[in-house]
PDB file of C-alpha atoms in Angstrom:
ATOM      1  CA  MET D 114      45.733 -70.497 233.932  1.00  0.00           C
ATOM      2  CA  LYS D 115      48.582 -68.110 233.226  1.00  0.00           C
ATOM      3  CA  ALA D 116      50.616 -69.000 230.142  1.00  0.00           C
ATOM      4  CA  PRO D 117      54.158 -70.219 230.900  1.00  0.00           C
ATOM      5  CA  SER D 118      56.993 -67.779 230.239  1.00  0.00           C
ATOM      6  CA  VAL D 119      60.150 -68.924 228.445  1.00  0.00           C
ATOM      7  CA  VAL D 120      63.668 -67.680 227.750  1.00  0.00           C
ATOM      8  CA  LEU D 121      65.252 -69.214 224.629  1.00  0.00           C
ATOM      9  CA  ALA D 122      69.003 -69.897 224.803  1.00  0.00           C
ATOM     10  CA  ASP D 123      70.581 -70.986 221.516  1.00  0.00           C
ATOM     11  CA  ASP D 124      73.431 -69.477 219.505  1.00  0.00           C
ATOM     12  CA  HIS D 125      71.572 -69.852 216.199  1.00  0.00           C
ATOM     13  CA  GLY D 126      69.123 -67.047 215.547  1.00  0.00           C
ATOM     14  CA  ALA D 127      67.133 -69.118 213.062  1.00  0.00           C
ATOM     15  CA  ILE D 128      66.594 -71.848 215.650  1.00  0.00           C
ATOM     16  CA  ARG D 129      65.441 -69.322 218.236  1.00  0.00           C
ATOM     17  CA  ALA D 130      63.047 -67.839 215.687  1.00  0.00           C
ATOM     18  CA  GLY D 131      61.600 -71.258 214.898  1.00  0.00           C
ATOM     19  CA  LEU D 132      61.183 -72.109 218.580  1.00  0.00           C
ATOM     20  CA  ARG D 133      59.502 -68.770 219.217  1.00  0.00           C
ATOM     21  CA  ILE D 134      56.999 -69.366 216.404  1.00  0.00           C
ATOM     22  CA  MET D 135      56.130 -72.862 217.683  1.00  0.00           C
ATOM     23  CA  LEU D 136      55.681 -71.721 221.272  1.00  0.00           C
ATOM     24  CA  GLU D 137      53.859 -68.455 220.710  1.00  0.00           C
ATOM     25  CA  ALA D 138      51.445 -70.141 218.304  1.00  0.00           C
ATOM     26  CA  GLN D 139      50.255 -72.169 221.301  1.00  0.00           C
ATOM     27  CA  GLY D 140      50.000 -69.243 223.700  1.00  0.00           C
ATOM     28  CA  ILE D 141      53.341 -69.656 225.473  1.00  0.00           C
ATOM     29  CA  ARG D 142      55.085 -66.343 226.207  1.00  0.00           C
ATOM     30  CA  VAL D 143      58.681 -66.027 224.980  1.00  0.00           C
ATOM     31  CA  VAL D 144      60.006 -63.243 227.203  1.00  0.00           C
ATOM     32  CA  GLY D 145      63.670 -63.270 226.220  1.00  0.00           C
ATOM     33  CA  GLU D 146      66.417 -64.770 224.074  1.00  0.00           C
ATOM     34  CA  ALA D 147      70.117 -65.505 224.535  1.00  0.00           C
ATOM     35  CA  ALA D 148      72.922 -66.554 222.190  1.00  0.00           C
ATOM     36  CA  ASP D 149      75.297 -67.735 224.933  1.00  0.00           C
ATOM     37  CA  GLY D 150      75.298 -68.954 228.501  1.00  0.00           C
ATOM     38  CA  ASP D 151      76.174 -65.656 230.158  1.00  0.00           C
ATOM     39  CA  VAL D 152      73.259 -63.873 228.505  1.00  0.00           C
ATOM     40  CA  ALA D 153      70.976 -66.775 229.378  1.00  0.00           C
ATOM     41  CA  VAL D 154      71.829 -66.394 233.066  1.00  0.00           C
ATOM     42  CA  ARG D 155      71.416 -62.613 232.968  1.00  0.00           C
ATOM     43  CA  ASN D 156      68.057 -62.861 231.209  1.00  0.00           C
ATOM     44  CA  ALA D 157      66.850 -65.536 233.613  1.00  0.00           C
ATOM     45  CA  ALA D 158      67.813 -63.315 236.549  1.00  0.00           C
ATOM     46  CA  ALA D 159      66.099 -60.273 235.066  1.00  0.00           C
ATOM     47  CA  LEU D 160      62.988 -61.930 233.642  1.00  0.00           C
ATOM     48  CA  ARG D 161      62.432 -64.876 236.021  1.00  0.00           C
ATOM     49  CA  PRO D 162      60.869 -67.149 233.385  1.00  0.00           C
ATOM     50  CA  ASP D 163      59.079 -70.348 234.240  1.00  0.00           C
ATOM     51  CA  VAL D 164      61.310 -72.257 231.831  1.00  0.00           C
ATOM     52  CA  VAL D 165      64.696 -71.677 230.200  1.00  0.00           C
ATOM     53  CA  LEU D 166      64.890 -73.641 226.951  1.00  0.00           C
ATOM     54  CA  MET D 167      68.628 -74.362 226.849  1.00  0.00           C
ATOM     55  CA  ASP D 168      71.004 -75.380 224.088  1.00  0.00           C
ATOM     56  CA  LEU D 169      74.072 -77.103 225.532  1.00  0.00           C
ATOM     57  CA  ARG D 170      76.756 -76.268 222.982  1.00  0.00           C
ATOM     58  CA  MET D 171      77.150 -72.502 222.651  1.00  0.00           C
ATOM     59  CA  PRO D 172      80.172 -70.226 222.170  1.00  0.00           C
ATOM     60  CA  GLY D 173      81.635 -68.717 225.311  1.00  0.00           C
ATOM     61  CA  ARG D 174      79.822 -70.083 228.348  1.00  0.00           C
ATOM     62  CA  ASP D 175      78.138 -73.384 227.522  1.00  0.00           C
ATOM     63  CA  GLY D 176      74.661 -74.512 228.470  1.00  0.00           C
ATOM     64  CA  VAL D 177      75.792 -76.874 231.244  1.00  0.00           C
ATOM     65  CA  SER D 178      77.521 -74.111 233.195  1.00  0.00           C
ATOM     66  CA  ALA D 179      74.600 -71.750 232.614  1.00  0.00           C
ATOM     67  CA  THR D 180      72.147 -74.426 233.738  1.00  0.00           C
ATOM     68  CA  ARG D 181      74.056 -74.947 236.978  1.00  0.00           C
ATOM     69  CA  GLU D 182      73.936 -71.260 237.891  1.00  0.00           C
ATOM     70  CA  ILE D 183      70.283 -70.841 236.904  1.00  0.00           C
ATOM     71  CA  VAL D 184      69.309 -73.840 239.036  1.00  0.00           C
ATOM     72  CA  ASP D 185      71.545 -72.888 241.972  1.00  0.00           C
ATOM     73  CA  ARG D 186      70.094 -69.378 242.051  1.00  0.00           C
ATOM     74  CA  GLY D 187      66.516 -70.550 241.576  1.00  0.00           C
ATOM     75  CA  LEU D 188      66.037 -68.436 238.455  1.00  0.00           C
ATOM     76  CA  GLY D 189      63.850 -70.913 236.578  1.00  0.00           C
ATOM     77  CA  ASP D 190      63.594 -74.536 235.506  1.00  0.00           C
ATOM     78  CA  VAL D 191      65.815 -75.647 232.649  1.00  0.00           C
ATOM     79  CA  LEU D 192      64.550 -77.711 229.728  1.00  0.00           C
ATOM     80  CA  VAL D 193      67.446 -78.864 227.555  1.00  0.00           C
ATOM     81  CA  LEU D 194      67.428 -79.273 223.792  1.00  0.00           C
ATOM     82  CA  THR D 195      70.141 -81.702 222.708  1.00  0.00           C
ATOM     83  CA  SER D 196      71.360 -83.627 219.677  1.00  0.00           C
ATOM     84  CA  PHE D 197      72.449 -87.254 219.312  1.00  0.00           C
ATOM     85  CA  ASP D 198      76.171 -86.465 219.748  1.00  0.00           C
ATOM     86  CA  GLU D 199      75.993 -84.678 223.101  1.00  0.00           C
ATOM     87  CA  ASP D 200      75.774 -87.495 225.651  1.00  0.00           C
ATOM     88  CA  ASP D 201      78.645 -86.063 227.681  1.00  0.00           C
ATOM     89  CA  LEU D 202      76.916 -82.684 227.873  1.00  0.00           C
ATOM     90  CA  VAL D 203      73.597 -84.304 228.751  1.00  0.00           C
ATOM     91  CA  LEU D 204      75.212 -86.015 231.730  1.00  0.00           C
ATOM     92  CA  GLY D 205      76.662 -82.685 232.794  1.00  0.00           C
ATOM     93  CA  ALA D 206      73.252 -81.042 232.494  1.00  0.00           C
ATOM     94  CA  ILE D 207      71.676 -83.817 234.579  1.00  0.00           C
ATOM     95  CA  ARG D 208      74.181 -83.145 237.345  1.00  0.00           C
ATOM     96  CA  ALA D 209      73.606 -79.403 236.967  1.00  0.00           C
ATOM     97  CA  GLY D 210      69.903 -79.836 237.703  1.00  0.00           C
ATOM     98  CA  ALA D 211      68.100 -79.665 234.352  1.00  0.00           C
ATOM     99  CA  VAL D 212      64.598 -81.091 234.710  1.00  0.00           C
ATOM    100  CA  GLY D 213      63.869 -81.965 231.089  1.00  0.00           C
ATOM    101  CA  PHE D 214      65.598 -83.169 227.934  1.00  0.00           C
ATOM    102  CA  LEU D 215      64.321 -83.151 224.357  1.00  0.00           C
ATOM    103  CA  LEU D 216      65.986 -83.759 221.013  1.00  0.00           C
ATOM    104  CA  LYS D 217      66.379 -80.730 218.753  1.00  0.00           C
ATOM    105  CA  THR D 218      64.267 -82.552 216.164  1.00  0.00           C
ATOM    106  CA  VAL D 219      61.247 -82.371 218.497  1.00  0.00           C
ATOM    107  CA  ASP D 220      57.908 -81.539 216.907  1.00  0.00           C
ATOM    108  CA  ALA D 221      55.843 -78.551 217.984  1.00  0.00           C
ATOM    109  CA  PRO D 222      53.164 -80.409 220.020  1.00  0.00           C
ATOM    110  CA  THR D 223      55.792 -82.317 222.005  1.00  0.00           C
ATOM    111  CA  LEU D 224      57.799 -79.168 222.663  1.00  0.00           C
ATOM    112  CA  VAL D 225      54.768 -77.222 223.821  1.00  0.00           C
ATOM    113  CA  GLN D 226      53.626 -80.027 226.114  1.00  0.00           C
ATOM    114  CA  ALA D 227      57.130 -80.344 227.567  1.00  0.00           C
ATOM    115  CA  VAL D 228      57.300 -76.626 228.339  1.00  0.00           C
ATOM    116  CA  ARG D 229      53.898 -76.751 230.025  1.00  0.00           C
ATOM    117  CA  SER D 230      54.899 -79.825 232.040  1.00  0.00           C
ATOM    118  CA  VAL D 231      58.140 -78.262 233.257  1.00  0.00           C
ATOM    119  CA  ALA D 232      56.365 -75.012 234.101  1.00  0.00           C
ATOM    120  CA  ALA D 233      53.874 -77.072 236.147  1.00  0.00           C
ATOM    121  CA  GLY D 234      56.697 -78.568 238.201  1.00  0.00           C
ATOM    122  CA  GLU D 235      57.083 -81.862 236.372  1.00  0.00           C
ATOM    123  CA  GLY D 236      59.830 -83.284 234.166  1.00  0.00           C
ATOM    124  CA  ALA D 237      59.930 -83.786 230.405  1.00  0.00           C
ATOM    125  CA  LEU D 238      62.219 -86.555 229.248  1.00  0.00           C
ATOM    126  CA  ASP D 239      62.564 -87.833 225.696  1.00  0.00           C
ATOM    127  CA  PRO D 240      63.100 -91.607 226.084  1.00  0.00           C
ATOM    128  CA  ARG D 241      65.769 -91.570 223.373  1.00  0.00           C
ATOM    129  CA  VAL D 242      67.805 -89.022 225.311  1.00  0.00           C
ATOM    130  CA  THR D 243      67.432 -90.554 228.754  1.00  0.00           C
ATOM    131  CA  ARG D 244      68.102 -94.083 227.502  1.00  0.00           C
ATOM    132  CA  ARG D 245      71.512 -93.047 226.181  1.00  0.00           C
ATOM    133  CA  ALA D 246      72.362 -90.887 229.172  1.00  0.00           C
ATOM    134  CA  LEU D 247      71.370 -93.534 231.707  1.00  0.00           C
ATOM    135  CA  ALA D 248      73.284 -96.200 229.789  1.00  0.00           C
ATOM    136  CA  ALA D 249      76.371 -94.005 230.052  1.00  0.00           C
ATOM    137  CA  ALA D 250      75.680 -93.519 233.748  1.00  0.00           C
ATOM    138  CA  ALA D 251      75.466 -97.281 234.240  1.00  0.00           C
ATOM    139  CA  GLN D 252      78.905 -97.583 232.645  1.00  0.00           C
ATOM    140  CA  GLY D 253      80.313 -95.271 235.279  1.00  0.00           C
ATOM    141  CA  ALA D 254      80.110 -91.902 233.559  1.00  0.00           C
ATOM    142  CA  ALA D 255      77.742 -90.633 236.229  1.00  0.00           C
ATOM    143  CA  ALA D 256      78.738 -92.653 239.283  1.00  0.00           C
ATOM    144  CA  PRO D 257      76.668 -91.766 242.340  1.00  0.00           C
ATOM    145  CA  SER D 258      78.045 -89.700 245.132  1.00  0.00           C
ATOM    146  CA  PRO D 259      78.498 -91.285 248.564  1.00  0.00           C
ATOM    147  CA  SER D 260      75.453 -89.367 249.770  1.00  0.00           C
ATOM    148  CA  ALA D 261      73.302 -91.039 247.106  1.00  0.00           C
ATOM    149  CA  GLN D 262      74.509 -94.469 248.163  1.00  0.00           C
ATOM    150  CA  ASP D 263      74.198 -93.831 251.887  1.00  0.00           C
ATOM    151  CA  ARG D 264      70.705 -92.330 251.862  1.00  0.00           C
ATOM    152  CA  VAL D 265      68.501 -94.887 250.127  1.00  0.00           C
ATOM    153  CA  ASP D 266      66.227 -95.704 253.088  1.00  0.00           C
ATOM    154  CA  LEU D 267      63.101 -95.230 251.012  1.00  0.00           C
ATOM    155  CA  THR D 268      59.676 -96.186 252.286  1.00  0.00           C
ATOM    156  CA  SER D 269      57.694 -98.630 250.200  1.00  0.00           C
ATOM    157  CA  ARG D 270      55.628 -95.774 248.776  1.00  0.00           C
ATOM    158  CA  GLU D 271      58.725 -93.732 247.971  1.00  0.00           C
ATOM    159  CA  GLN D 272      60.182 -96.753 246.187  1.00  0.00           C
ATOM    160  CA  GLU D 273      57.017 -96.983 244.092  1.00  0.00           C
ATOM    161  CA  VAL D 274      57.358 -93.302 243.237  1.00  0.00           C
ATOM    162  CA  LEU D 275      61.022 -93.783 242.339  1.00  0.00           C
ATOM    163  CA  ASP D 276      60.088 -96.712 240.088  1.00  0.00           C
ATOM    164  CA  GLY D 277      57.615 -94.403 238.357  1.00  0.00           C
ATOM    165  CA  ILE D 278      60.268 -91.708 237.950  1.00  0.00           C
ATOM    166  CA  LEU D 279      62.515 -94.281 236.266  1.00  0.00           C
ATOM    167  CA  GLN D 280      59.632 -95.029 233.883  1.00  0.00           C
ATOM    168  CA  GLY D 281      59.304 -91.329 233.062  1.00  0.00           C
ATOM    169  CA  TRP D 282      55.833 -90.971 234.582  1.00  0.00           C
ATOM    170  CA  SER D 283      54.477 -87.505 235.316  1.00  0.00           C
ATOM    171  CA  ASN D 284      53.005 -86.515 238.675  1.00  0.00           C
ATOM    172  CA  ALA D 285      49.527 -87.004 237.262  1.00  0.00           C
ATOM    173  CA  GLN D 286      50.396 -90.474 235.969  1.00  0.00           C
ATOM    174  CA  LEU D 287      51.932 -91.424 239.309  1.00  0.00           C
ATOM    175  CA  ALA D 288      48.837 -90.198 241.133  1.00  0.00           C
ATOM    176  CA  ALA D 289      46.549 -92.241 238.906  1.00  0.00           C
ATOM    177  CA  ARG D 290      48.633 -95.408 239.083  1.00  0.00           C
ATOM    178  CA  LEU D 291      49.223 -95.219 242.842  1.00  0.00           C
ATOM    179  CA  GLN D 292      45.714 -93.914 243.571  1.00  0.00           C
ATOM    180  CA  ILE D 293      46.939 -90.936 245.583  1.00  0.00           C
ATOM    181  CA  SER D 294      46.598 -87.186 245.065  1.00  0.00           C
ATOM    182  CA  VAL D 295      49.009 -85.113 242.978  1.00  0.00           C
ATOM    183  CA  PRO D 296      50.089 -83.021 246.030  1.00  0.00           C
ATOM    184  CA  THR D 297      50.930 -86.269 247.824  1.00  0.00           C
ATOM    185  CA  VAL D 298      52.945 -87.403 244.813  1.00  0.00           C
ATOM    186  CA  LYS D 299      54.868 -84.142 244.868  1.00  0.00           C
ATOM    187  CA  THR D 300      55.705 -84.667 248.527  1.00  0.00           C
ATOM    188  CA  HIS D 301      56.964 -88.186 247.857  1.00  0.00           C
ATOM    189  CA  VAL D 302      59.008 -87.027 244.859  1.00  0.00           C
ATOM    190  CA  SER D 303      60.604 -84.318 246.984  1.00  0.00           C
ATOM    191  CA  ASN D 304      61.444 -86.872 249.679  1.00  0.00           C
ATOM    192  CA  VAL D 305      62.952 -89.261 247.137  1.00  0.00           C
ATOM    193  CA  LEU D 306      65.156 -86.564 245.634  1.00  0.00           C
ATOM    194  CA  THR D 307      66.321 -85.480 249.078  1.00  0.00           C
ATOM    195  CA  LYS D 308      67.193 -88.994 250.170  1.00  0.00           C
ATOM    196  CA  LEU D 309      69.093 -89.702 246.967  1.00  0.00           C
ATOM    197  CA  GLY D 310      70.860 -86.354 247.045  1.00  0.00           C
ATOM    198  CA  ALA D 311      69.460 -85.656 243.575  1.00  0.00           C
ATOM    199  CA  ARG D 312      68.768 -82.258 242.042  1.00  0.00           C
ATOM    200  CA  SER D 313      66.049 -83.399 239.659  1.00  0.00           C
ATOM    201  CA  ARG D 314      64.144 -86.454 238.470  1.00  0.00           C
ATOM    202  CA  SER D 315      66.669 -87.059 235.695  1.00  0.00           C
ATOM    203  CA  HIS D 316      69.545 -86.756 238.164  1.00  0.00           C
ATOM    204  CA  ALA D 317      67.827 -89.256 240.469  1.00  0.00           C
ATOM    205  CA  ALA D 318      67.451 -91.701 237.595  1.00  0.00           C
ATOM    206  CA  ALA D 319      71.127 -91.330 236.672  1.00  0.00           C
ATOM    207  CA  LEU D 320      72.197 -91.891 240.273  1.00  0.00           C
ATOM    208  CA  VAL D 321      70.068 -94.996 240.616  1.00  0.00           C
ATOM    209  CA  ARG D 322      71.248 -96.456 237.320  1.00  0.00           C
ATOM    210  CA  GLY D 323      74.832 -95.823 238.354  1.00  0.00           C
ATOM    211  CA  ARG D 324      74.215 -97.325 241.770  1.00  0.00           C
ATOM    212  CA  ASP D 325      72.741-100.453 240.218  1.00  0.00           C
ATOM    213  CA  SER D 326      75.643-100.956 237.828  1.00  0.00           C
TER     214      SER D 326
END
């Protein structure tokens, strides 16, 4: 299997160097770096990485705005690295379409596995990040759009898949628990996101938590 390719976006050179060492030691290809959002978008457009590892707070263009353009243009999947004081930015990144969230204190094995999961078309959500973000959403910070409220005619199977998404299960875990194939899971996930008007699994979870509040 081809090794995932990654662009690192963080304004601290030392952090980028540390991330590069952790990833390349496990065979993941770091194909580019960026110190701000504009460069991150340009590098994603030029290099078409599997994953953009995105810091949210950078000088100039921030990571939320860069994430939105990268997702809108289909330039790669965005995996966010965040700290404990960035809940507002995390919510913005959820709406922008980021598919994964990890704390900056993540260890190397968790980071590597998250990159591989995102590159394989799945999400990667640190429970500590999503718990805070979804709690904020339930308080109204990420209220659902009318389209999310109007289009919740899920089938029983789609509801089971959505329940699994809320638990943070991967496609493989969903397939095993529901006793269906991974391609079938992917189809159901796609249908759920479409019906909720969500851009990613994390966005779907935020919409549902907001809807239930």
